[in-house]
Short mmCIF file of C-alpha atoms in Angstrom, two decimals:
data_model
loop_
_atom_site.label_atom_id
_atom_site.label_comp_id
_atom_site.label_asym_id
_atom_site.label_seq_id
_atom_site.Cartn_x
_atom_site.Cartn_y
_atom_site.Cartn_z
CA UNK A 68 40.15 -4.52 -72.51
CA UNK A 69 37.77 -7.58 -71.94
CA UNK A 70 40.82 -9.72 -70.94
CA UNK A 71 42.01 -7.07 -68.39
CA UNK A 72 38.49 -6.88 -66.84
CA UNK A 73 38.34 -10.63 -66.55
CA UNK A 74 41.66 -10.71 -64.79
CA UNK A 75 40.69 -7.97 -62.38
CA UNK A 76 37.36 -9.69 -61.53
CA UNK A 77 39.30 -12.94 -60.91
CA UNK A 78 41.63 -11.16 -58.61
CA UNK A 79 38.80 -9.65 -56.57
CA UNK A 80 37.09 -13.00 -56.23
CA UNK A 81 40.33 -14.65 -55.00
CA UNK A 82 40.69 -11.95 -52.37
CA UNK A 83 37.18 -12.45 -51.08
CA UNK A 84 37.65 -16.20 -50.94
CA UNK A 85 40.92 -15.59 -49.03
CA UNK A 86 39.24 -13.42 -46.50
CA UNK A 87 36.28 -15.88 -46.03
CA UNK A 88 38.68 -18.71 -45.58
CA UNK A 89 40.59 -16.92 -42.95
CA UNK A 90 37.39 -16.15 -41.05
CA UNK A 91 36.30 -19.67 -41.20
CA UNK A 92 39.63 -20.83 -39.87
CA UNK A 93 39.47 -18.47 -36.95
CA UNK A 94 35.96 -19.69 -36.13
CA UNK A 95 37.10 -23.29 -36.07
CA UNK A 96 40.04 -22.44 -33.78
CA UNK A 97 37.63 -20.50 -31.44
CA UNK A 98 35.18 -23.53 -31.28
CA UNK A 99 38.15 -25.88 -30.51
CA UNK A 100 39.29 -23.53 -27.76
CA UNK A 101 35.84 -23.60 -26.25
CA UNK A 102 35.52 -27.31 -26.44
CA UNK A 103 38.91 -27.87 -24.70
CA UNK A 104 38.10 -25.30 -21.99
CA UNK A 105 37.48 -26.87 -18.56
CA UNK A 106 34.83 -24.26 -17.71
CA UNK A 107 31.10 -25.20 -18.20
CA UNK A 108 30.36 -22.51 -20.76
CA UNK A 109 30.76 -24.67 -23.89
CA UNK A 110 28.82 -27.55 -22.43
CA UNK A 111 26.01 -25.24 -21.19
CA UNK A 112 25.67 -23.92 -24.72
CA UNK A 113 25.20 -27.36 -26.16
CA UNK A 114 23.09 -28.64 -23.30
CA UNK A 115 19.31 -28.47 -23.42
CA UNK A 116 19.17 -27.01 -19.91
CA UNK A 117 21.20 -23.82 -19.07
CA UNK A 118 24.05 -24.01 -16.65
CA UNK A 119 21.88 -22.02 -14.19
CA UNK A 120 19.67 -24.99 -13.68
CA UNK A 121 22.39 -27.66 -13.27
CA UNK A 122 22.01 -29.90 -10.30
CA UNK A 123 24.27 -29.54 -7.31
CA UNK A 124 25.42 -32.19 -4.90
CA UNK A 125 25.08 -29.49 -2.19
CA UNK A 126 21.33 -29.33 -1.08
CA UNK A 127 21.77 -25.86 0.37
CA UNK A 128 23.26 -24.57 -2.86
CA UNK A 129 20.39 -26.11 -4.77
CA UNK A 130 17.79 -24.57 -2.41
CA UNK A 131 19.51 -21.14 -2.71
CA UNK A 132 19.46 -21.43 -6.49
CA UNK A 133 15.75 -22.32 -6.57
CA UNK A 134 14.94 -19.40 -4.21
CA UNK A 135 16.91 -17.04 -6.41
CA UNK A 136 14.97 -18.21 -9.40
CA UNK A 137 11.66 -17.81 -7.64
CA UNK A 138 12.67 -14.32 -6.36
CA UNK A 139 13.68 -13.23 -9.91
CA UNK A 140 10.38 -14.49 -11.29
CA UNK A 141 8.45 -12.61 -8.59
CA UNK A 142 10.36 -9.46 -9.23
CA UNK A 143 9.83 -9.71 -13.01
CA UNK A 144 6.08 -10.16 -12.35
CA UNK A 145 6.07 -7.11 -10.07
CA UNK A 146 7.91 -5.15 -12.68
CA UNK A 147 5.04 -5.81 -15.01
CA UNK A 148 2.46 -5.13 -12.37
CA UNK A 149 3.98 -1.63 -11.54
CA UNK A 150 4.53 -0.76 -15.19
CA UNK A 151 0.86 -1.51 -15.89
CA UNK A 152 -0.21 0.68 -13.00
CA UNK A 153 2.00 3.57 -14.21
CA UNK A 154 0.71 3.23 -17.74
CA UNK A 155 -2.86 3.12 -16.52
CA UNK A 156 -2.36 6.28 -14.35
CA UNK A 157 -0.82 8.06 -17.50
CA UNK A 158 -3.58 6.98 -19.79
CA UNK A 159 -6.36 8.11 -17.38
CA UNK A 160 -4.69 11.41 -16.63
CA UNK A 161 -3.69 12.24 -20.21
CA UNK A 162 -6.70 14.48 -20.79
CA UNK A 163 -7.93 14.94 -17.23
CA UNK A 164 -5.14 16.75 -15.47
CA UNK A 165 -7.37 19.67 -14.96
CA UNK A 166 -10.40 17.53 -14.04
CA UNK A 167 -8.96 15.60 -11.21
CA UNK A 168 -7.58 18.48 -9.20
CA UNK A 169 -9.58 18.05 -5.95
CA UNK A 170 -10.69 20.79 -3.49
CA UNK A 171 -8.35 20.37 -0.50
CA UNK A 172 -6.62 23.59 0.68
CA UNK A 173 -2.94 23.89 -0.37
CA UNK A 174 -1.52 23.59 3.13
CA UNK A 175 -3.33 20.28 3.74
CA UNK A 176 -1.95 18.89 0.51
CA UNK A 177 1.64 20.14 1.22
CA UNK A 178 1.69 18.35 4.55
CA UNK A 179 0.97 14.93 2.97
CA UNK A 180 4.21 14.95 1.04
CA UNK A 181 7.34 13.77 2.82
CA UNK A 182 10.80 13.59 1.15
CA UNK A 183 14.43 12.86 1.80
CA UNK A 184 17.15 14.79 -0.10
CA UNK A 185 19.89 12.15 0.45
CA UNK A 186 17.96 9.19 -1.08
CA UNK A 187 15.95 11.52 -3.37
CA UNK A 188 12.68 9.89 -2.62
CA UNK A 189 9.19 11.42 -2.27
CA UNK A 190 6.25 9.72 -0.59
CA UNK A 191 2.70 11.03 -0.38
CA UNK A 192 1.14 9.80 2.87
CA UNK A 193 -2.57 9.65 3.31
CA UNK A 194 -4.77 8.47 6.08
CA UNK A 195 -6.33 5.03 6.06
CA UNK A 196 -3.87 3.58 3.55
CA UNK A 197 -0.98 2.13 5.57
CA UNK A 198 0.46 5.58 6.41
CA UNK A 199 1.19 4.81 10.06
CA UNK A 200 3.44 2.06 8.93
CA UNK A 201 5.08 3.82 5.94
CA UNK A 202 5.63 7.14 7.98
CA UNK A 203 7.52 5.10 10.52
CA UNK A 204 9.44 3.29 7.84
CA UNK A 205 10.29 6.64 6.11
CA UNK A 206 11.84 7.97 9.28
CA UNK A 207 14.31 5.12 9.18
CA UNK A 208 14.98 5.47 5.38
CA UNK A 209 15.64 9.19 5.89
CA UNK A 210 18.08 8.53 8.73
CA UNK A 211 15.76 10.33 11.16
CA UNK A 212 15.37 7.27 13.44
CA UNK A 213 17.94 4.88 14.83
CA UNK A 214 15.31 2.15 15.00
CA UNK A 215 16.14 -0.99 12.84
CA UNK A 216 12.48 -1.64 12.00
CA UNK A 217 9.29 0.47 11.71
CA UNK A 218 7.67 -1.91 14.26
CA UNK A 219 10.11 -0.64 16.84
CA UNK A 220 8.68 2.88 16.58
CA UNK A 221 5.55 3.63 18.44
CA UNK A 222 2.58 4.19 16.18
CA UNK A 223 1.78 7.45 18.08
CA UNK A 224 5.19 8.79 16.81
CA UNK A 225 4.39 8.14 13.23
CA UNK A 226 3.59 11.82 12.43
CA UNK A 227 6.55 14.16 12.57
CA UNK A 228 9.78 12.35 13.27
CA UNK A 229 11.69 15.33 11.86
CA UNK A 230 11.06 14.19 8.27
CA UNK A 231 10.80 17.08 5.71
CA UNK A 232 7.53 17.90 4.10
CA UNK A 233 6.31 20.42 1.41
CA UNK A 234 4.66 22.59 4.09
CA UNK A 235 7.29 25.47 4.13
CA UNK A 236 8.97 24.85 0.67
CA UNK A 237 8.77 27.54 -2.08
CA UNK A 238 7.13 26.51 -5.33
CA UNK A 239 10.38 26.22 -7.35
CA UNK A 240 11.85 23.72 -4.84
CA UNK A 241 8.68 21.60 -4.99
CA UNK A 242 8.84 21.63 -8.77
CA UNK A 243 12.46 20.47 -8.64
CA UNK A 244 11.79 17.74 -6.22
CA UNK A 245 8.77 16.44 -8.09
CA UNK A 246 10.53 16.41 -11.47
CA UNK A 247 13.66 14.68 -10.28
CA UNK A 248 12.99 12.41 -7.13
CA UNK A 249 11.65 8.92 -7.23
CA UNK A 250 7.91 9.20 -6.18
CA UNK A 251 5.64 6.63 -4.66
CA UNK A 252 2.14 6.44 -3.17
CA UNK A 253 -0.03 3.72 -1.45
CA UNK A 254 -3.72 3.40 -2.34
CA UNK A 255 -6.59 0.98 -1.66
CA UNK A 256 -10.17 0.29 -2.70
CA UNK A 257 -11.95 3.58 -2.13
CA UNK A 258 -15.10 1.89 -0.77
CA UNK A 259 -13.05 -0.07 1.64
CA UNK A 260 -11.01 3.03 2.69
CA UNK A 261 -14.23 4.90 3.51
CA UNK A 262 -15.60 2.07 5.48
CA UNK A 263 -12.31 1.68 7.32
CA UNK A 264 -12.35 5.42 8.19
CA UNK A 265 -15.85 5.04 9.63
CA UNK A 266 -14.90 1.89 11.69
CA UNK A 267 -11.56 3.46 12.95
CA UNK A 268 -12.74 7.01 13.82
CA UNK A 269 -16.58 7.09 14.15
CA UNK A 270 -17.67 3.56 15.21
CA UNK A 271 -14.85 3.33 17.79
CA UNK A 272 -15.71 6.84 19.10
CA UNK A 273 -12.17 8.39 18.68
CA UNK A 274 -13.59 11.16 16.59
CA UNK A 275 -16.58 12.04 18.77
CA UNK A 276 -16.54 15.74 17.54
CA UNK A 277 -17.48 14.47 14.08
CA UNK A 278 -19.92 11.92 15.59
CA UNK A 279 -21.71 14.80 17.27
CA UNK A 280 -21.77 16.81 14.13
CA UNK A 281 -23.26 13.88 12.18
CA UNK A 282 -26.04 13.35 14.80
CA UNK A 283 -26.89 16.98 14.69
CA UNK A 284 -27.04 17.24 10.87
CA UNK A 285 -28.16 13.84 9.72
CA UNK A 286 -30.54 12.57 12.50
CA UNK A 287 -33.92 14.14 12.94
CA UNK A 288 -35.28 13.98 16.53
CA UNK A 289 -31.99 12.87 17.92
CA UNK A 290 -31.79 12.39 21.66
CA UNK A 291 -30.00 14.77 23.92
CA UNK A 292 -27.57 12.02 24.92
CA UNK A 293 -26.71 11.27 21.23
CA UNK A 294 -26.16 14.94 20.51
CA UNK A 295 -23.92 15.31 23.54
CA UNK A 296 -21.87 12.23 22.75
CA UNK A 297 -22.19 11.21 19.03
CA UNK A 298 -21.48 7.70 20.13
CA UNK A 299 -24.03 5.77 18.06
CA UNK A 300 -23.63 7.05 14.48
CA UNK A 301 -24.67 4.47 11.91
CA UNK A 302 -22.78 3.85 8.64
CA UNK A 303 -25.72 5.12 6.63
CA UNK A 304 -25.69 8.46 8.56
CA UNK A 305 -21.89 8.62 8.12
CA UNK A 306 -22.22 8.22 4.38
CA UNK A 307 -24.80 10.96 4.20
CA UNK A 308 -22.32 13.24 6.13
CA UNK A 309 -19.56 12.33 3.70
CA UNK A 310 -21.73 13.08 0.60
CA UNK A 311 -22.90 16.37 1.97
CA UNK A 312 -19.24 17.33 2.83
CA UNK A 313 -18.08 16.56 -0.65
CA UNK A 314 -20.89 18.52 -2.16
CA UNK A 315 -20.54 21.63 0.00
CA UNK A 316 -16.78 21.37 0.60
CA UNK A 317 -17.47 21.91 4.30
CA UNK A 318 -16.69 19.77 7.37
CA UNK A 319 -14.38 17.47 5.40
CA UNK A 320 -11.76 15.34 7.11
CA UNK A 321 -8.57 13.88 5.71
CA UNK A 322 -9.40 10.28 6.82
CA UNK A 323 -12.34 10.28 4.50
CA UNK A 324 -11.79 12.61 1.46
CA UNK A 325 -10.96 10.92 -1.88
CA UNK A 326 -7.31 9.80 -2.43
CA UNK A 327 -6.82 11.83 -5.61
CA UNK A 328 -7.62 14.96 -3.60
CA UNK A 329 -4.83 14.12 -1.13
CA UNK A 330 -1.93 13.27 -3.45
CA UNK A 331 -2.76 14.72 -6.83
CA UNK A 332 -1.73 11.71 -8.94
CA UNK A 333 -2.48 13.32 -12.29
CA UNK A 334 -0.30 16.34 -11.48
CA UNK A 335 2.60 14.46 -9.74
CA UNK A 336 2.94 11.35 -11.92
CA UNK A 337 4.13 8.64 -9.43
CA UNK A 338 6.94 6.08 -10.36
CA UNK A 339 5.45 3.49 -8.04
CA UNK A 340 1.87 2.92 -7.04
CA UNK A 341 1.56 0.42 -4.14
CA UNK A 342 -1.84 -1.08 -3.10
CA UNK A 343 -2.84 -1.87 0.44
CA UNK A 344 -4.33 -5.14 -0.88
CA UNK A 345 -0.77 -6.25 -1.74
CA UNK A 346 1.14 -4.08 0.76
CA UNK A 347 3.83 -6.67 1.74
CA UNK A 348 4.84 -7.48 -1.81
CA UNK A 349 4.65 -3.82 -2.96
CA UNK A 350 6.65 -2.57 0.07
CA UNK A 351 9.44 -5.02 -0.45
CA UNK A 352 9.41 -4.35 -4.30
CA UNK A 353 9.52 -0.44 -3.81
CA UNK A 354 12.33 -0.71 -1.17
CA UNK A 355 14.51 -2.68 -3.57
CA UNK A 356 13.79 -0.28 -6.37
CA UNK A 357 14.84 2.55 -4.17
CA UNK A 358 17.98 0.76 -3.16
CA UNK A 359 17.05 -0.16 0.35
CA UNK A 360 17.55 -3.86 -0.20
CA UNK A 361 18.74 -4.63 3.34
CA UNK A 362 15.57 -3.09 4.80
CA UNK A 363 13.61 -5.03 2.31
CA UNK A 364 15.25 -8.28 3.41
CA UNK A 365 14.64 -7.40 7.03
CA UNK A 366 10.96 -6.78 6.50
CA UNK A 367 10.43 -9.99 4.51
CA UNK A 368 10.87 -12.05 7.71
CA UNK A 369 7.51 -12.41 9.45
CA UNK A 370 5.91 -9.24 7.92
CA UNK A 371 2.32 -10.48 8.31
CA UNK A 372 2.75 -11.56 11.93
CA UNK A 373 4.57 -8.36 12.87
CA UNK A 374 1.92 -6.29 11.24
CA UNK A 375 -0.89 -7.99 13.15
CA UNK A 376 0.90 -7.68 16.48
CA UNK A 377 1.72 -4.09 15.89
CA UNK A 378 -1.94 -3.31 15.04
CA UNK A 379 -3.17 -5.25 18.10
CA UNK A 380 -0.87 -3.41 20.52
CA UNK A 381 -1.73 -0.01 18.88
CA UNK A 382 -5.49 -0.58 19.15
CA UNK A 383 -5.20 -1.81 22.74
CA UNK A 384 -3.20 1.29 23.64
CA UNK A 385 -5.79 3.51 21.88
CA UNK A 386 -8.57 1.75 23.80
CA UNK A 387 -7.18 2.37 27.19
CA UNK A 388 -6.15 5.92 26.42
CA UNK A 389 -9.75 6.88 25.24
CA UNK A 390 -11.60 4.86 27.81
CA UNK A 391 -11.69 7.52 30.67
CA UNK A 392 -12.90 10.14 28.12
CA UNK A 393 -15.52 7.94 26.61
CA UNK A 394 -16.86 6.79 30.04
CA UNK A 395 -18.80 9.90 30.18
CA UNK A 396 -20.96 8.59 27.45
CA UNK A 397 -20.98 4.81 27.63
CA UNK A 398 -19.69 2.18 30.11
CA UNK A 399 -16.29 0.68 30.15
CA UNK A 400 -17.80 -2.66 29.16
CA UNK A 401 -19.54 -1.27 26.10
CA UNK A 402 -16.41 0.64 24.95
CA UNK A 403 -14.35 -2.54 25.20
CA UNK A 404 -16.96 -4.53 23.23
CA UNK A 405 -16.90 -1.87 20.49
CA UNK A 406 -13.12 -2.15 20.10
CA UNK A 407 -13.36 -5.93 20.15
CA UNK A 408 -15.95 -5.82 17.41
CA UNK A 409 -13.76 -3.35 15.52
CA UNK A 410 -10.90 -5.96 15.46
CA UNK A 411 -13.36 -8.61 14.19
CA UNK A 412 -14.53 -6.27 11.29
CA UNK A 413 -10.88 -5.76 10.39
CA UNK A 414 -10.39 -9.48 10.13
CA UNK A 415 -7.85 -9.71 12.96
CA UNK A 416 -9.92 -11.90 15.25
CA UNK A 417 -12.59 -14.47 14.67
CA UNK A 418 -16.13 -12.94 14.50
CA UNK A 419 -17.63 -15.84 16.26
CA UNK A 420 -15.60 -15.35 19.37
CA UNK A 421 -17.56 -13.24 21.84
CA UNK A 422 -15.99 -10.67 24.05
CA UNK A 423 -14.62 -12.74 26.85
CA UNK A 424 -15.02 -10.39 29.86
CA UNK A 425 -18.06 -9.76 31.91
CA UNK A 426 -19.15 -6.27 32.98
CA UNK A 427 -17.60 -6.73 36.46
CA UNK A 428 -14.29 -8.01 34.88
CA UNK A 429 -14.27 -5.03 32.57
CA UNK A 430 -14.10 -2.48 35.35
CA UNK A 431 -10.63 -3.74 36.42
CA UNK A 432 -9.41 -5.07 33.03
CA UNK A 433 -5.75 -4.28 32.21
CA UNK A 434 -4.06 -3.69 28.86
CA UNK A 435 -2.11 -6.85 29.23
CA UNK A 436 -5.29 -8.96 29.83
CA UNK A 437 -7.10 -7.36 26.97
CA UNK A 438 -4.13 -7.81 24.51
CA UNK A 439 -3.71 -11.43 25.66
CA UNK A 440 -7.37 -12.13 24.92
CA UNK A 441 -7.10 -10.63 21.38
CA UNK A 442 -3.99 -12.89 20.66
CA UNK A 443 -6.06 -15.94 21.86
CA UNK A 444 -8.97 -15.04 19.68
CA UNK A 445 -7.32 -15.11 16.27
CA UNK A 446 -9.16 -18.47 15.48
CA UNK A 447 -10.07 -18.80 11.77
CA UNK A 448 -8.39 -15.51 10.86
CA UNK A 449 -5.07 -17.40 10.81
CA UNK A 450 -6.17 -18.28 7.32
CA UNK A 451 -5.55 -15.33 5.05
CA UNK A 452 -8.51 -16.26 2.92
CA UNK A 453 -10.81 -16.47 5.88
CA UNK A 454 -9.68 -13.14 7.25
CA UNK A 455 -10.36 -11.63 3.82
CA UNK A 456 -13.76 -13.14 3.70
CA UNK A 457 -14.68 -11.75 7.18
CA UNK A 458 -13.56 -8.22 6.15
CA UNK A 459 -15.52 -8.56 2.90
CA UNK A 460 -18.73 -9.76 4.65
CA UNK A 461 -18.57 -6.91 7.13
CA UNK A 462 -18.07 -4.41 4.24
CA UNK A 463 -21.03 -5.71 2.23
CA UNK A 464 -23.31 -5.83 5.29
CA UNK A 465 -22.51 -2.09 6.00
CA UNK A 466 -23.10 -0.95 2.40
CA UNK A 467 -26.38 -2.83 2.25
CA UNK A 468 -27.81 -0.38 4.72
CA UNK A 469 -27.17 2.49 2.35
CA UNK A 470 -30.10 3.91 0.45
CA UNK A 471 -29.90 3.43 -3.36
CA UNK A 472 -29.84 7.13 -4.01
CA UNK A 473 -26.97 7.66 -1.49
CA UNK A 474 -25.03 4.68 -2.95
CA UNK A 475 -25.26 6.20 -6.46
CA UNK A 476 -24.07 9.57 -5.18
CA UNK A 477 -21.20 7.87 -3.38
CA UNK A 478 -20.11 6.09 -6.48
CA UNK A 479 -19.98 9.33 -8.41
CA UNK A 480 -17.83 10.96 -5.68
CA UNK A 481 -15.43 8.01 -5.57
CA UNK A 482 -15.32 7.53 -9.26
CA UNK A 483 -12.06 9.43 -9.94
CA UNK A 484 -10.34 7.17 -7.39
CA UNK A 485 -11.75 4.07 -9.06
CA UNK A 486 -10.66 5.27 -12.50
CA UNK A 487 -7.18 6.56 -11.60
CA UNK A 488 -6.13 3.55 -9.51
CA UNK A 489 -8.04 0.92 -11.50
CA UNK A 490 -10.59 -0.23 -8.94
CA UNK A 491 -14.11 -1.50 -9.58
CA UNK A 492 -16.72 1.17 -8.60
CA UNK A 493 -19.57 -1.45 -8.69
CA UNK A 494 -17.68 -3.75 -6.14
CA UNK A 495 -20.29 -2.96 -3.45
#
């Protein structure tokens, strides 16, 4: 029996050696095949540098390769950024879905959501966070506009555009869209957004009805002229109005109320969270993720310059549309200086360049003349860092006028936005 077992064991070992030998032979043949191949694969495997980085005799090909590498690295970094933002949102909202509900009426919330059935995308648009740009862009993405660029659509046509909203949809359809579409939102520092709302709507007098209400409710012994016009509201008075509105839930306006109240981030769960501070990068990234690569490539060319020009033209048009109405309260010259100062606060023109027109010249000033002066007054704001500094200086100066008790109350109101979107509530 022992002899038989030894023979069987010997046979098994011989079989194993035979199989291993054949495998080794096949491997050697495969390696020889690779080494004799004229393709660069084998040499790339042995080389310290991968084939992707090999030098080319064609300068344009080399430049293209380097550009592709840089673009790939940028996209990888943005993947990480957006993943981090999503994870932060999920973590903050994990136990606070019922806490961060907000107080806006249902109809107001529904109107902020725009969607497209063909591309299956959902965007929550809110005021003072790049919505004029993105609403126009969405019209093109949804096939509702024949324009090639959002900058070709008049800013005044941003609202509407035949895009679909949640306003008339039944609940079951809203649920289906939210659970299956790609969803994105644009946010910004909540303190900057509030200040921007004040500058754009109250300081520049375009929301005089709110200005009048603020004077009546927040200014003791206000003059008759101020009550009639609401033209001289300070930022400190505006903040008091905002705090009172959030506490009483009365006289609120969509341009100022907190972002979480607009777009319900803890209830919706967005796939992409763009930030106004990095709007260009985030816009290009989101477009690519949503399979609109051609639009992304188109917008990459001169995005910053086109954005500045678009804003300057829009604000000039706004000034001359409101001027006749506002003349009842203040002179043309003063209105024009307010809009000029507005552009300085926004970091679009140099704050040291004074308004270049006299009171006499203001009376016959045309849109073309005013717009030309804006373009000539860019000055130091050509530098991105300087423009950012000017905006920051104006922001800090404005918030320095707020009493400490109001500032603490304001921080508490804006705390959900700071937490959800990862902003520093102590930044002012």
